[in-house]
PDB file of C-alpha atoms in Angstrom:
ATOM      1  CA  MET A 103     -83.380  72.280-112.041  1.00  0.00           C
ATOM      2  CA  TYR A 104     -80.741  69.924-110.367  1.00  0.00           C
ATOM      3  CA  PHE A 105     -78.251  67.261-111.767  1.00  0.00           C
ATOM      4  CA  ALA A 106     -77.183  64.704-109.526  1.00  0.00           C
ATOM      5  CA  ALA A 107     -74.733  62.133-110.140  1.00  0.00           C
ATOM      6  CA  LEU A 108     -72.570  59.127-108.421  1.00  0.00           C
ATOM      7  CA  LEU A 109     -68.886  58.696-109.392  1.00  0.00           C
ATOM      8  CA  ALA A 110     -67.779  55.537-107.875  1.00  0.00           C
ATOM      9  CA  ARG A 111     -63.854  54.634-107.965  1.00  0.00           C
ATOM     10  CA  THR A 112     -63.234  50.995-108.866  1.00  0.00           C
ATOM     11  CA  GLU A 113     -59.882  49.398-109.881  1.00  0.00           C
ATOM     12  CA  ASP A 114     -60.526  50.067-113.533  1.00  0.00           C
ATOM     13  CA  GLY A 115     -61.271  54.101-112.771  1.00  0.00           C
ATOM     14  CA  TRP A 116     -64.301  55.888-112.067  1.00  0.00           C
ATOM     15  CA  GLU A 117     -67.749  54.901-112.887  1.00  0.00           C
ATOM     16  CA  ALA A 118     -70.924  57.441-113.309  1.00  0.00           C
ATOM     17  CA  SER A 119     -74.154  56.695-112.745  1.00  0.00           C
ATOM     18  CA  ASP A 120     -77.136  59.642-112.650  1.00  0.00           C
ATOM     19  CA  THR A 121     -79.594  59.501-109.454  1.00  0.00           C
ATOM     20  CA  GLU A 122     -82.306  60.860-108.881  1.00  0.00           C
ATOM     21  CA  LEU A 123     -82.519  62.273-105.295  1.00  0.00           C
ATOM     22  CA  ASP A 124     -86.536  62.364-105.244  1.00  0.00           C
ATOM     23  CA  ASP A 125     -86.678  59.800-102.626  1.00  0.00           C
ATOM     24  CA  VAL A 126     -83.415  60.888-101.046  1.00  0.00           C
ATOM     25  CA  GLU A 127     -85.300  62.451 -97.204  1.00  0.00           C
ATOM     26  CA  THR A 128     -81.708  62.511 -95.319  1.00  0.00           C
ATOM     27  CA  LEU A 129     -78.092  62.603 -95.348  1.00  0.00           C
ATOM     28  CA  SER A 130     -78.108  58.980 -94.015  1.00  0.00           C
ATOM     29  CA  ASP A 131     -80.180  57.914 -96.735  1.00  0.00           C
ATOM     30  CA  LEU A 132     -77.758  59.839 -99.424  1.00  0.00           C
ATOM     31  CA  ALA A 133     -74.928  58.104 -97.760  1.00  0.00           C
ATOM     32  CA  ASP A 134     -76.541  54.684 -98.206  1.00  0.00           C
ATOM     33  CA  LEU A 135     -77.433  55.252-101.714  1.00  0.00           C
ATOM     34  CA  ALA A 136     -73.958  56.135-102.291  1.00  0.00           C
ATOM     35  CA  ARG A 137     -72.617  52.953-100.774  1.00  0.00           C
ATOM     36  CA  GLU A 138     -74.606  50.978-103.208  1.00  0.00           C
ATOM     37  CA  ALA A 139     -73.119  52.143-105.937  1.00  0.00           C
ATOM     38  CA  SER A 140     -69.847  50.485-104.661  1.00  0.00           C
ATOM     39  CA  PRO A 141     -69.954  46.984-103.288  1.00  0.00           C
ATOM     40  CA  ASP A 142     -66.256  46.929-102.447  1.00  0.00           C
ATOM     41  CA  GLU A 143     -66.548  49.947-100.261  1.00  0.00           C
ATOM     42  CA  ASP A 144     -64.256  52.265-102.501  1.00  0.00           C
ATOM     43  CA  THR A 145     -64.644  56.001-102.432  1.00  0.00           C
ATOM     44  CA  VAL A 146     -68.117  57.187-103.916  1.00  0.00           C
ATOM     45  CA  LEU A 147     -68.604  60.882-104.756  1.00  0.00           C
ATOM     46  CA  VAL A 148     -72.125  62.528-104.951  1.00  0.00           C
ATOM     47  CA  LEU A 149     -71.999  65.477-107.089  1.00  0.00           C
ATOM     48  CA  ILE A 150     -74.835  67.827-106.815  1.00  0.00           C
ATOM     49  CA  GLU A 151     -75.649  70.917-108.866  1.00  0.00           C
ATOM     50  CA  GLN A 152     -78.568  73.043-108.436  1.00  0.00           C
ATOM     51  CA  GLU A 153     -79.103  75.935-111.211  1.00  0.00           C
ATOM     52  CA  ASP A 154     -75.518  76.591-111.752  1.00  0.00           C
ATOM     53  CA  SER A 155     -76.012  78.625-108.502  1.00  0.00           C
ATOM     54  CA  TRP A 156     -74.310  75.929-106.022  1.00  0.00           C
ATOM     55  CA  PHE A 157     -72.773  72.670-106.126  1.00  0.00           C
ATOM     56  CA  GLY A 158     -72.126  70.447-103.448  1.00  0.00           C
ATOM     57  CA  VAL A 159     -69.748  66.972-103.137  1.00  0.00           C
ATOM     58  CA  VAL A 160     -70.415  64.431-100.470  1.00  0.00           C
ATOM     59  CA  ARG A 161     -67.734  61.573 -99.987  1.00  0.00           C
ATOM     60  CA  VAL A 162     -68.591  58.475 -98.844  1.00  0.00           C
ATOM     61  CA  ASP A 163     -65.414  56.056 -97.948  1.00  0.00           C
ATOM     62  CA  GLY A 164     -66.741  52.743 -97.030  1.00  0.00           C
ATOM     63  CA  GLU A 165     -68.831  53.051 -93.551  1.00  0.00           C
ATOM     64  CA  ASP A 166     -67.148  56.024 -92.472  1.00  0.00           C
ATOM     65  CA  ASP A 167     -69.315  58.968 -91.910  1.00  0.00           C
ATOM     66  CA  PRO A 168     -69.858  61.256 -95.186  1.00  0.00           C
ATOM     67  CA  ARG A 169     -67.942  64.227 -96.009  1.00  0.00           C
ATOM     68  CA  ILE A 170     -69.343  67.017 -96.989  1.00  0.00           C
ATOM     69  CA  TYR A 171     -68.550  70.408 -99.377  1.00  0.00           C
ATOM     70  CA  VAL A 172     -70.966  72.942-100.418  1.00  0.00           C
ATOM     71  CA  SER A 173     -70.322  76.321-102.599  1.00  0.00           C
ATOM     72  CA  ASP A 174     -72.899  78.615-100.945  1.00  0.00           C
ATOM     73  CA  ALA A 175     -74.772  77.715 -98.117  1.00  0.00           C
ATOM     74  CA  ALA A 176     -77.192  80.416 -98.223  1.00  0.00           C
ATOM     75  CA  ALA A 177     -78.311  79.618-101.922  1.00  0.00           C
ATOM     76  CA  ALA A 178     -78.606  75.530-101.120  1.00  0.00           C
ATOM     77  CA  ALA A 179     -80.601  76.450 -98.232  1.00  0.00           C
ATOM     78  CA  ARG A 180     -83.191  77.833-100.618  1.00  0.00           C
ATOM     79  CA  SER A 181     -83.118  73.989-102.496  1.00  0.00           C
ATOM     80  CA  ALA A 182     -84.450  70.773-101.006  1.00  0.00           C
ATOM     81  CA  TYR A 183     -81.661  68.899-102.244  1.00  0.00           C
ATOM     82  CA  GLY A 184     -78.936  71.443-100.652  1.00  0.00           C
ATOM     83  CA  GLU A 185     -81.068  70.996 -96.816  1.00  0.00           C
ATOM     84  CA  LEU A 186     -80.050  67.535 -97.184  1.00  0.00           C
ATOM     85  CA  LEU A 187     -76.408  68.520 -97.060  1.00  0.00           C
ATOM     86  CA  LEU A 188     -76.482  71.203 -94.684  1.00  0.00           C
ATOM     87  CA  THR A 189     -76.522  69.530 -91.646  1.00  0.00           C
ATOM     88  CA  ASP A 190     -76.543  71.786 -88.109  1.00  0.00           C
ATOM     89  CA  GLU A 191     -73.138  70.277 -87.484  1.00  0.00           C
ATOM     90  CA  LEU A 192     -72.130  71.579 -90.966  1.00  0.00           C
ATOM     91  CA  LEU A 193     -73.784  74.945 -90.439  1.00  0.00           C
ATOM     92  CA  GLY A 194     -72.075  75.076 -86.498  1.00  0.00           C
ATOM     93  CA  ARG A 195     -75.294  75.142 -84.802  1.00  0.00           C
ATOM     94  CA  GLU A 196     -75.882  73.034 -82.112  1.00  0.00           C
ATOM     95  CA  PRO A 197     -77.161  69.209 -82.831  1.00  0.00           C
ATOM     96  CA  GLY A 198     -80.661  69.124 -82.221  1.00  0.00           C
ATOM     97  CA  ALA A 199     -81.240  72.296 -81.279  1.00  0.00           C
ATOM     98  CA  ASP A 200     -85.227  73.751 -81.547  1.00  0.00           C
ATOM     99  CA  ASP A 201     -85.277  76.223 -84.113  1.00  0.00           C
ATOM    100  CA  GLY A 202     -88.346  77.400 -82.952  1.00  0.00           C
ATOM    101  CA  PRO A 203     -88.117  79.868 -79.827  1.00  0.00           C
ATOM    102  CA  ASP A 204     -87.695  79.057 -75.947  1.00  0.00           C
ATOM    103  CA  LEU A 205     -91.427  79.500 -74.512  1.00  0.00           C
ATOM    104  CA  ASP A 206     -90.480  79.642 -71.341  1.00  0.00           C
ATOM    105  CA  ALA A 207     -87.666  82.691 -71.996  1.00  0.00           C
ATOM    106  CA  LEU A 208     -90.099  84.494 -74.412  1.00  0.00           C
ATOM    107  CA  ASP A 209     -91.034  88.115 -72.862  1.00  0.00           C
ATOM    108  CA  LEU A 210     -95.161  87.883 -74.773  1.00  0.00           C
ATOM    109  CA  ASP A 211     -96.211  91.437 -73.297  1.00  0.00           C
ATOM    110  CA  GLY A 212     -92.930  93.049 -73.697  1.00  0.00           C
ATOM    111  CA  THR A 213     -93.440  94.988 -70.466  1.00  0.00           C
ATOM    112  CA  GLU A 214     -91.043  92.756 -68.087  1.00  0.00           C
ATOM    113  CA  ASP A 215     -87.948  94.328 -68.790  1.00  0.00           C
ATOM    114  CA  GLY A 216     -89.180  97.199 -70.301  1.00  0.00           C
ATOM    115  CA  GLU A 217     -87.476  96.779 -73.682  1.00  0.00           C
ATOM    116  CA  SER A 218     -88.916  95.786 -77.058  1.00  0.00           C
ATOM    117  CA  GLU A 219     -88.090  92.643 -78.485  1.00  0.00           C
ATOM    118  CA  ASP A 220     -86.829  93.532 -81.930  1.00  0.00           C
ATOM    119  CA  GLY A 221     -83.138  93.987 -80.670  1.00  0.00           C
ATOM    120  CA  ASP A 222     -83.551  89.909 -79.518  1.00  0.00           C
ATOM    121  CA  GLU A 223     -84.903  89.089 -82.805  1.00  0.00           C
ATOM    122  CA  GLU A 224     -82.525  90.526 -84.748  1.00  0.00           C
ATOM    123  CA  GLU A 225     -79.981  88.897 -82.935  1.00  0.00           C
ATOM    124  CA  GLY A 226     -81.074  85.342 -83.069  1.00  0.00           C
ATOM    125  CA  ALA A 227     -81.653  85.585 -86.695  1.00  0.00           C
ATOM    126  CA  ALA A 228     -78.260  86.749 -87.453  1.00  0.00           C
ATOM    127  CA  ALA A 229     -76.956  83.510 -85.415  1.00  0.00           C
ATOM    128  CA  ASP A 230     -79.449  81.475 -87.112  1.00  0.00           C
ATOM    129  CA  ALA A 231     -78.500  82.945 -90.567  1.00  0.00           C
ATOM    130  CA  VAL A 232     -76.709  80.513 -93.211  1.00  0.00           C
ATOM    131  CA  PRO A 233     -73.542  82.235 -94.838  1.00  0.00           C
ATOM    132  CA  HIS A 234     -73.228  83.172 -98.358  1.00  0.00           C
ATOM    133  CA  SER A 235     -69.964  81.153 -98.277  1.00  0.00           C
ATOM    134  CA  PRO A 236     -68.779  77.955 -98.508  1.00  0.00           C
ATOM    135  CA  VAL A 237     -69.164  75.220 -95.761  1.00  0.00           C
ATOM    136  CA  GLY A 238     -67.877  71.957 -95.008  1.00  0.00           C
ATOM    137  CA  ASP A 239     -64.815  69.966 -95.234  1.00  0.00           C
ATOM    138  CA  SER A 240     -62.649  71.889 -98.325  1.00  0.00           C
ATOM    139  CA  GLU A 241     -60.058  69.297 -98.080  1.00  0.00           C
ATOM    140  CA  ILE A 242     -62.718  66.758 -98.933  1.00  0.00           C
ATOM    141  CA  LEU A 243     -60.717  66.159-102.662  1.00  0.00           C
ATOM    142  CA  ASP A 244     -57.243  66.814-101.315  1.00  0.00           C
ATOM    143  CA  ASP A 245     -55.870  63.225-102.129  1.00  0.00           C
ATOM    144  CA  LEU A 246     -57.715  62.691-105.282  1.00  0.00           C
ATOM    145  CA  GLY A 247     -56.085  65.543-106.821  1.00  0.00           C
ATOM    146  CA  ILE A 248     -58.152  68.808-105.968  1.00  0.00           C
ATOM    147  CA  GLY A 249     -56.780  71.173-103.165  1.00  0.00           C
ATOM    148  CA  GLU A 250     -58.816  73.092-100.978  1.00  0.00           C
ATOM    149  CA  LYS A 251     -57.617  76.715-102.577  1.00  0.00           C
ATOM    150  CA  GLU A 252     -58.731  74.799-106.472  1.00  0.00           C
ATOM    151  CA  LEU A 253     -62.335  73.887-104.901  1.00  0.00           C
ATOM    152  CA  ARG A 254     -63.134  76.839-103.419  1.00  0.00           C
ATOM    153  CA  ALA A 255     -62.216  78.813-106.720  1.00  0.00           C
ATOM    154  CA  LEU A 256     -64.329  76.467-108.565  1.00  0.00           C
ATOM    155  CA  ASP A 257     -67.660  78.283-110.290  1.00  0.00           C
ATOM    156  CA  ALA A 258     -70.865  76.862-109.714  1.00  0.00           C
ATOM    157  CA  ASP A 259     -71.684  76.862-113.536  1.00  0.00           C
ATOM    158  CA  ASP A 260     -68.920  74.578-114.134  1.00  0.00           C
ATOM    159  CA  ALA A 261     -67.735  73.102-111.150  1.00  0.00           C
ATOM    160  CA  LEU A 262     -68.822  69.300-111.695  1.00  0.00           C
ATOM    161  CA  ASN A 263     -67.079  69.117-115.014  1.00  0.00           C
ATOM    162  CA  SER A 264     -63.869  70.531-113.439  1.00  0.00           C
ATOM    163  CA  ILE A 265     -63.725  68.172-110.757  1.00  0.00           C
ATOM    164  CA  ALA A 266     -64.634  65.312-112.778  1.00  0.00           C
ATOM    165  CA  GLU A 267     -61.239  66.558-115.112  1.00  0.00           C
ATOM    166  CA  ALA A 268     -59.388  66.483-112.318  1.00  0.00           C
ATOM    167  CA  LEU A 269     -60.678  63.247-111.561  1.00  0.00           C
ATOM    168  CA  GLY A 270     -60.160  61.755-114.887  1.00  0.00           C
ATOM    169  CA  ALA A 271     -63.214  60.953-114.829  1.00  0.00           C
ATOM    170  CA  SER A 272     -65.035  63.536-117.480  1.00  0.00           C
ATOM    171  CA  GLU A 273     -65.893  61.387-119.759  1.00  0.00           C
ATOM    172  CA  VAL A 274     -67.815  58.945-117.409  1.00  0.00           C
ATOM    173  CA  LEU A 275     -69.572  62.028-116.410  1.00  0.00           C
ATOM    174  CA  GLU A 276     -70.585  63.165-119.742  1.00  0.00           C
ATOM    175  CA  THR A 277     -72.439  59.896-120.606  1.00  0.00           C
ATOM    176  CA  VAL A 278     -74.921  60.873-117.488  1.00  0.00           C
ATOM    177  CA  ARG A 279     -75.598  64.615-118.120  1.00  0.00           C
TER     178      ARG A 279
END
């Protein structure tokens, strides 16, 4: 179970709307959805919470690239919605790198260099592992009153409410919950 909401900053304060992510396939789609919520190109926050195990914040300011923060990358990686947020860049991987093995570099019979491939596979798996820690822009909400330290200290089961409260948007968020 997940919850997703858009918080759009307007001249009258924050406006909230719940959103379904079923038709969103890429981060670009998510950013476009956020931009549609604010015709004046104001700040829009996409808040996503997955079963109290992780939360994510995507910030879209006008036509700027989205900024992302995910509280637990490993937990998010097990979720279709988390996978939207966990870009190669966010995880420190080479963008567009092929996830599969390089067929030209494989030792298919294990006899050429006399070593088993087990060590190589473990090293590759460790390099591709997703960390059980926050990833992304931990200063995403600094100018809105939530510093890096506060953001990292948030508990996944109440993070979105805490963020909304700090923004002065808890009542509008509660209306879409």
